[in-house]
Short mmCIF file of C-alpha atoms (C1' of nucleotides) in Angstrom, two decimals:
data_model
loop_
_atom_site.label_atom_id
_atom_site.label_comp_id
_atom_site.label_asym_id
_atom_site.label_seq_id
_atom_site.Cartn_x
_atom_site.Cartn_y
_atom_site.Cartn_z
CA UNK A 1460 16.03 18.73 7.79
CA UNK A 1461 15.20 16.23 5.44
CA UNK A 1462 12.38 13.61 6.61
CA UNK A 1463 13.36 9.91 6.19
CA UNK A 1464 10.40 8.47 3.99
CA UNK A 1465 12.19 5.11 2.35
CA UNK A 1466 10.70 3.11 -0.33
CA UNK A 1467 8.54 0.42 0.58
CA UNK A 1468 9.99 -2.04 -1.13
CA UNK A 1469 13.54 -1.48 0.49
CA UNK A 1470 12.06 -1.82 3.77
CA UNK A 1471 12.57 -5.25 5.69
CA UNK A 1472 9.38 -7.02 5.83
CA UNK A 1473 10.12 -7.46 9.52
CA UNK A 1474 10.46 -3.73 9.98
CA UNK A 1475 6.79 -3.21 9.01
CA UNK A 1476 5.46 -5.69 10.99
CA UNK A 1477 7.63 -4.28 14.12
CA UNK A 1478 6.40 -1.01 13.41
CA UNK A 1479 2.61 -1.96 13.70
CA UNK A 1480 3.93 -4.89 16.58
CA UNK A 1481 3.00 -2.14 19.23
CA UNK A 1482 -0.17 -0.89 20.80
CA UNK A 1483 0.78 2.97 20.82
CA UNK A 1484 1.79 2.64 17.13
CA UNK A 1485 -1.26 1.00 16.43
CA UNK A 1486 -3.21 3.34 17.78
CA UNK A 1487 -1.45 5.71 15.42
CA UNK A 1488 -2.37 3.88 12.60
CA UNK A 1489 -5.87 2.85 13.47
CA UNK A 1490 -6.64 6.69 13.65
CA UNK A 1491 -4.67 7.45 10.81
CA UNK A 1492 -7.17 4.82 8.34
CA UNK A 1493 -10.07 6.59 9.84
CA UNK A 1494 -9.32 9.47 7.75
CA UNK A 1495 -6.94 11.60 6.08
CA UNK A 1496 -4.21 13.68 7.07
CA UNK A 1497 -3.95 14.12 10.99
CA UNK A 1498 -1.26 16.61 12.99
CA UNK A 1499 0.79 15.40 15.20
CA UNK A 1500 -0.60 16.90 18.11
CA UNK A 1501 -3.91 15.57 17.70
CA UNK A 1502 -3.15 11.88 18.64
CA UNK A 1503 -4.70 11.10 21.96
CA UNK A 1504 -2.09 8.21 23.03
CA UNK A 1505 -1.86 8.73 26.60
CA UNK A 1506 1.99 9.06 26.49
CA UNK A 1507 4.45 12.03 26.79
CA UNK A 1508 4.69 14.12 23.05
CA UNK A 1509 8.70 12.59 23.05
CA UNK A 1510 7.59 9.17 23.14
CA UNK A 1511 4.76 9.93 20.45
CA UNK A 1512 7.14 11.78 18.28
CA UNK A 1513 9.48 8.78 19.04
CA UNK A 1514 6.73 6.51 17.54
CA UNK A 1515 5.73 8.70 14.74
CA UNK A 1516 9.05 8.36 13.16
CA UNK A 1517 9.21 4.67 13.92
CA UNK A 1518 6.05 4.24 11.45
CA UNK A 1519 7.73 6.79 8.94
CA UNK A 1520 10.56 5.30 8.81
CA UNK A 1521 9.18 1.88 8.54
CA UNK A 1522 7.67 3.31 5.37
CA UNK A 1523 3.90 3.33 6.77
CA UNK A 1524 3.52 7.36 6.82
CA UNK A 1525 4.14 10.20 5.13
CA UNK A 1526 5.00 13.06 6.83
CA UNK A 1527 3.69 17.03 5.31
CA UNK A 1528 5.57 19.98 7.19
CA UNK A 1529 3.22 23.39 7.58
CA UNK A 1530 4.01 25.76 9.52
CA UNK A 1531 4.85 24.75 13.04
CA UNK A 1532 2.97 21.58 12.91
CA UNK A 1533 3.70 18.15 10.70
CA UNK A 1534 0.79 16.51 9.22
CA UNK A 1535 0.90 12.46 8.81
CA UNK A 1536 -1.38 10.49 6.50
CA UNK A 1537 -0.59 6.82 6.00
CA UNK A 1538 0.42 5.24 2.59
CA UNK A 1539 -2.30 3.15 2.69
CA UNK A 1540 -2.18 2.46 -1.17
CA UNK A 1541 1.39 1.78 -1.34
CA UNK A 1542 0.94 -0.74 1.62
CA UNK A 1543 -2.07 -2.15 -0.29
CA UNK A 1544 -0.39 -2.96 -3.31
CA UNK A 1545 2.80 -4.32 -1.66
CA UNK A 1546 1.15 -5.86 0.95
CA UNK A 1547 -2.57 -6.73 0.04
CA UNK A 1548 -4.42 -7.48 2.76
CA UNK A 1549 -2.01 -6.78 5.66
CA UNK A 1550 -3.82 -3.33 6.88
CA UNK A 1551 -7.22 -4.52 6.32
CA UNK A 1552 -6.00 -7.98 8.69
CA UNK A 1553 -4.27 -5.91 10.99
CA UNK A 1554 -7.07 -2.92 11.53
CA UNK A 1555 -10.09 -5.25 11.11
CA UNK A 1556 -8.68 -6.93 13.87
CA UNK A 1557 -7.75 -4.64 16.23
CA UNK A 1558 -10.78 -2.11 15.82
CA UNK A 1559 -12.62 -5.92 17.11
CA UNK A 1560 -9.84 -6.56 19.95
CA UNK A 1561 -11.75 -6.30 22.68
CA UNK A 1562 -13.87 -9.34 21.42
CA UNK A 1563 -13.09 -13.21 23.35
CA UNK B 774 3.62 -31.06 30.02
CA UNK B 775 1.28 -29.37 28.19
CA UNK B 776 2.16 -26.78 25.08
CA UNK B 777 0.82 -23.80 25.05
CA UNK B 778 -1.36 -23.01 22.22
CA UNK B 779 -3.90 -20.60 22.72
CA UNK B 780 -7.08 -19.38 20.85
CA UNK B 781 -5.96 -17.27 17.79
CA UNK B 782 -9.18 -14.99 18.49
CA UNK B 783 -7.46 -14.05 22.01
CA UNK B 784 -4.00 -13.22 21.25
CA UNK B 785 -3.43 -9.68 20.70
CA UNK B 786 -2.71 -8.51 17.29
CA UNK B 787 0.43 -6.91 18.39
CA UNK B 788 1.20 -10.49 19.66
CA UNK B 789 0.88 -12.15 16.49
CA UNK B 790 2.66 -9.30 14.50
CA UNK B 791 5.72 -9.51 17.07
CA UNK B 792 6.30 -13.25 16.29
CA UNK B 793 6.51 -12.40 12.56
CA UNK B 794 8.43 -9.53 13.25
CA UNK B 795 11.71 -11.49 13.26
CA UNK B 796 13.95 -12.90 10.91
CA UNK B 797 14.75 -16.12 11.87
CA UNK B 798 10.85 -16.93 13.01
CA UNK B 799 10.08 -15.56 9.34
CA UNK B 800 12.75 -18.36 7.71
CA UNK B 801 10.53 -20.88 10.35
CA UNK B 802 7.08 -19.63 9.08
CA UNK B 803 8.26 -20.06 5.35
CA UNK B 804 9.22 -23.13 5.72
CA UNK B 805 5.97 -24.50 7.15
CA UNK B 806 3.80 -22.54 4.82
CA UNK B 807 6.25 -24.35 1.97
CA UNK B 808 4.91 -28.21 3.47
CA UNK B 809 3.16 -29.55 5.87
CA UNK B 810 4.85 -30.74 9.01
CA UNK B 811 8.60 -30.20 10.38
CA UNK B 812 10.01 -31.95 12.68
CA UNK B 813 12.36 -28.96 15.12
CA UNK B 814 15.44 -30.52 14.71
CA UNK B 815 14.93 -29.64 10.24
CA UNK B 816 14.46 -26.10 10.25
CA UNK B 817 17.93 -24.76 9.09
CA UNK B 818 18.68 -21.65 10.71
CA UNK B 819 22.10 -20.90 11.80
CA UNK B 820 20.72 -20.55 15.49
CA UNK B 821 21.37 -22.69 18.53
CA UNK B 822 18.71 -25.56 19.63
CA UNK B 823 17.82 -23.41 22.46
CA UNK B 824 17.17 -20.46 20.71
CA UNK B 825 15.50 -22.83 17.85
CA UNK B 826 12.98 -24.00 20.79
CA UNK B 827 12.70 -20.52 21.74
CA UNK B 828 11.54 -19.11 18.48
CA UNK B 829 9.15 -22.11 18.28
CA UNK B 830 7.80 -21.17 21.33
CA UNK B 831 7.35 -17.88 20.71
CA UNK B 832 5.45 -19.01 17.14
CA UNK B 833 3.53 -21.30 19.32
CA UNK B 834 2.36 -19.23 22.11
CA UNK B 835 0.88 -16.55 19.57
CA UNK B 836 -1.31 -18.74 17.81
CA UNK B 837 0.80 -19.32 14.77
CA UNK B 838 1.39 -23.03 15.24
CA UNK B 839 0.90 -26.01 16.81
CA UNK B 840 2.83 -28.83 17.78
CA UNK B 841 2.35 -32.76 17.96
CA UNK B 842 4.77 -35.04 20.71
CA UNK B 843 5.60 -38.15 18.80
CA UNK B 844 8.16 -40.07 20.58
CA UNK B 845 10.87 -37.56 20.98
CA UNK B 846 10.19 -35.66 18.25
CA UNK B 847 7.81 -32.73 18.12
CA UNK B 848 6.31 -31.86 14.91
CA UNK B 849 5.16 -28.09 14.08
CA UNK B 850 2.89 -27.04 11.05
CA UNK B 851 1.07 -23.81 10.98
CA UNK B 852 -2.55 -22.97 11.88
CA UNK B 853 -3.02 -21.48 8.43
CA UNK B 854 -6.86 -21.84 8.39
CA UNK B 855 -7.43 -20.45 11.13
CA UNK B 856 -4.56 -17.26 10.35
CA UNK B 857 -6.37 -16.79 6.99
CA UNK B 858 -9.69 -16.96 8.55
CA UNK B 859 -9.01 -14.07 11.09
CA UNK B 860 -6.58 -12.25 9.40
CA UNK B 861 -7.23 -12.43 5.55
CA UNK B 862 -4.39 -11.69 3.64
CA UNK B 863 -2.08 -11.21 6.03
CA UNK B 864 0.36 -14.51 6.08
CA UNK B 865 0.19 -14.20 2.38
CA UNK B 866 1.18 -10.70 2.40
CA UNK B 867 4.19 -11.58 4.63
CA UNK B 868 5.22 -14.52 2.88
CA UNK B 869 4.86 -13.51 -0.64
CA UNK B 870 6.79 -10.47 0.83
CA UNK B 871 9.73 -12.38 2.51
CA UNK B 872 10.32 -15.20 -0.38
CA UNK B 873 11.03 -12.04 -2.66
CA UNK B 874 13.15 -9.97 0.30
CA UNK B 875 16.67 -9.80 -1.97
CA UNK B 876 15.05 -7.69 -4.47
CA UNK B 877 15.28 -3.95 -4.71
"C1'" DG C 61 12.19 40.61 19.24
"C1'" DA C 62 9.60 38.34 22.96
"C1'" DG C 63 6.90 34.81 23.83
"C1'" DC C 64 3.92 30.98 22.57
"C1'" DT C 65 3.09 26.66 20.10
"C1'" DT C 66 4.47 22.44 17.94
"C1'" DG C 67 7.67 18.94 17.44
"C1'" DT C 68 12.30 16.83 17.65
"C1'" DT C 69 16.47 15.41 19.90
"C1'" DC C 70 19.18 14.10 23.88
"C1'" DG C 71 20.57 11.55 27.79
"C1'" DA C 72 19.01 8.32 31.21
"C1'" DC C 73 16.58 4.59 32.78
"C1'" DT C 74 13.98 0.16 32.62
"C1'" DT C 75 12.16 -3.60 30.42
"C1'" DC C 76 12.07 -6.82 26.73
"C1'" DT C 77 14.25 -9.84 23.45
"C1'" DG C 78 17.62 -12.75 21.11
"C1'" DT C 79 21.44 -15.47 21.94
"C1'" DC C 80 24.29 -19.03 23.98
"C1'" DG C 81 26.13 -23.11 26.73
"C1'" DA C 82 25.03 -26.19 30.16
"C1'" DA C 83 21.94 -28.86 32.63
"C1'" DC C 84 17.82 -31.38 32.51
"C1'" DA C 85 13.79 -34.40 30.77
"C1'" DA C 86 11.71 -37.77 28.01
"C1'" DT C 87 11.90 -41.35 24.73
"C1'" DG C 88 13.81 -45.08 22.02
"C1'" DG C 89 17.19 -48.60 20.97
"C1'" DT C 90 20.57 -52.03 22.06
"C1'" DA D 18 20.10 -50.65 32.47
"C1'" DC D 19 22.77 -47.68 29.65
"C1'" DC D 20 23.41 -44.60 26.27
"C1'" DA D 21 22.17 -41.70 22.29
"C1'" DT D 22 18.79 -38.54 20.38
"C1'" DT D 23 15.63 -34.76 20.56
"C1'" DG D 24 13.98 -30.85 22.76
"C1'" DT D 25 13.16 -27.78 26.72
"C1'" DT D 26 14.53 -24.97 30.57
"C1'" DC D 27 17.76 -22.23 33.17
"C1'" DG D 28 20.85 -18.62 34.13
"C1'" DA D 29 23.58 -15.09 32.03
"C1'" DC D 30 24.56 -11.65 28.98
"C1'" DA D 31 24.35 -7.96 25.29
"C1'" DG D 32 21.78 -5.15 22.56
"C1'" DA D 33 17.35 -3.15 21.26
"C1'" DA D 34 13.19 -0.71 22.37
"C1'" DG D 35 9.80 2.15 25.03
"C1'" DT D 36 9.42 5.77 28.22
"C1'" DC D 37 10.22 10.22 30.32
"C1'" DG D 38 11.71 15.15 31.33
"C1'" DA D 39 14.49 18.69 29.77
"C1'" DA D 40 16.68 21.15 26.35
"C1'" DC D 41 16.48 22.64 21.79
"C1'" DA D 42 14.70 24.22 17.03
"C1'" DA D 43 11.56 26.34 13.98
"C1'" DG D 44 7.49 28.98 12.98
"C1'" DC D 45 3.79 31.96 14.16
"C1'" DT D 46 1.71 36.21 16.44
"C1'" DC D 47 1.68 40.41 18.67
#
DNA sequence: GAGCTTGTTCGACTTCTGTCGAACAATGGT
DNA sequence: ACCATTGTTCGACAGAAGTCGAACAAGCTC
């Protein structure tokens, strides 16, 4: 079972920005640039683990994560330098901002 | 009547992501960043007028533009200051991205 | 191998979104 | 006043997206 990572650069512009358009997903990926390499599991999203899974493969396959298999669990770090160089400044926009959302 | 346009600082990020996340509001947002001011009616985009105003609308009511009645004309230009200002990077991320979509 | 853990996939359902034509509103010109 | 122009709003509709529980798959551990 092959994971679907796709170049960045063949991804629609308006895929990536759908993929962080949502609060669950961003959540993902606000975690995600906090540190390293995080299990699935480990995401405290307050929905059910098919709807997370559901959103974990929306970012992959938007090209914002890469996905390591071990064992019984999948580990997902986000290709924050890839992102970077196609898209400098997007993540730092998009997390500055929502790490400060709760601000009028 | 009054238009909508609300403080950039309180629309959610997701918000303002979601109205980029689209194709034809992309082709809208590339145009303005190309000038200064559009009338609707000279945005080409292969849509209906009613979905035209509803993409402008949707551009609008995220913070992305703002409008000016003049007769019965409405011109639209985008809030680029203020976009850069809170979200560094990220308009030019999108449209350097979206000008250069066709390539591989 | 039985059973547990970790994730994915599969319907099913609901809500949201893009799209349109038609009707409406507001303005300007003749 | 009438009509043309420019946009918006109103249903209506189809397709996409988020959500869930349940079933399934793949590895571990005993």
């Amino acid at each position: 079972m092959e994971l679907e990572e796709p170049e960045l650069r063949e991804v629609p512009v308006t895929a990536v920005l759908a993929a962080l358009a949502d609060d669950v997903r961003l959540q993902i990926v606000r975690a995600l640039a906090a540190g390293d390499e995080y299990a699935c599991g480990t995401f405290e999203l307050g929905v059910s683990k098919a709807t997370r899974s559901h959103h974990l493969k929306v970012l992959r396959e938007a090209g914002l994560t890469r996905t390591r298999v071990a064992g019984t669990s999948r580990y997902v770090r986000l290709r924050r330098d890839e992102l970077d160089k196609l898209y400098p400044g997007l993540l730092d926009a998009v997390l500055t901002r929502s790490t400060a959302a709760s601000n009028t």
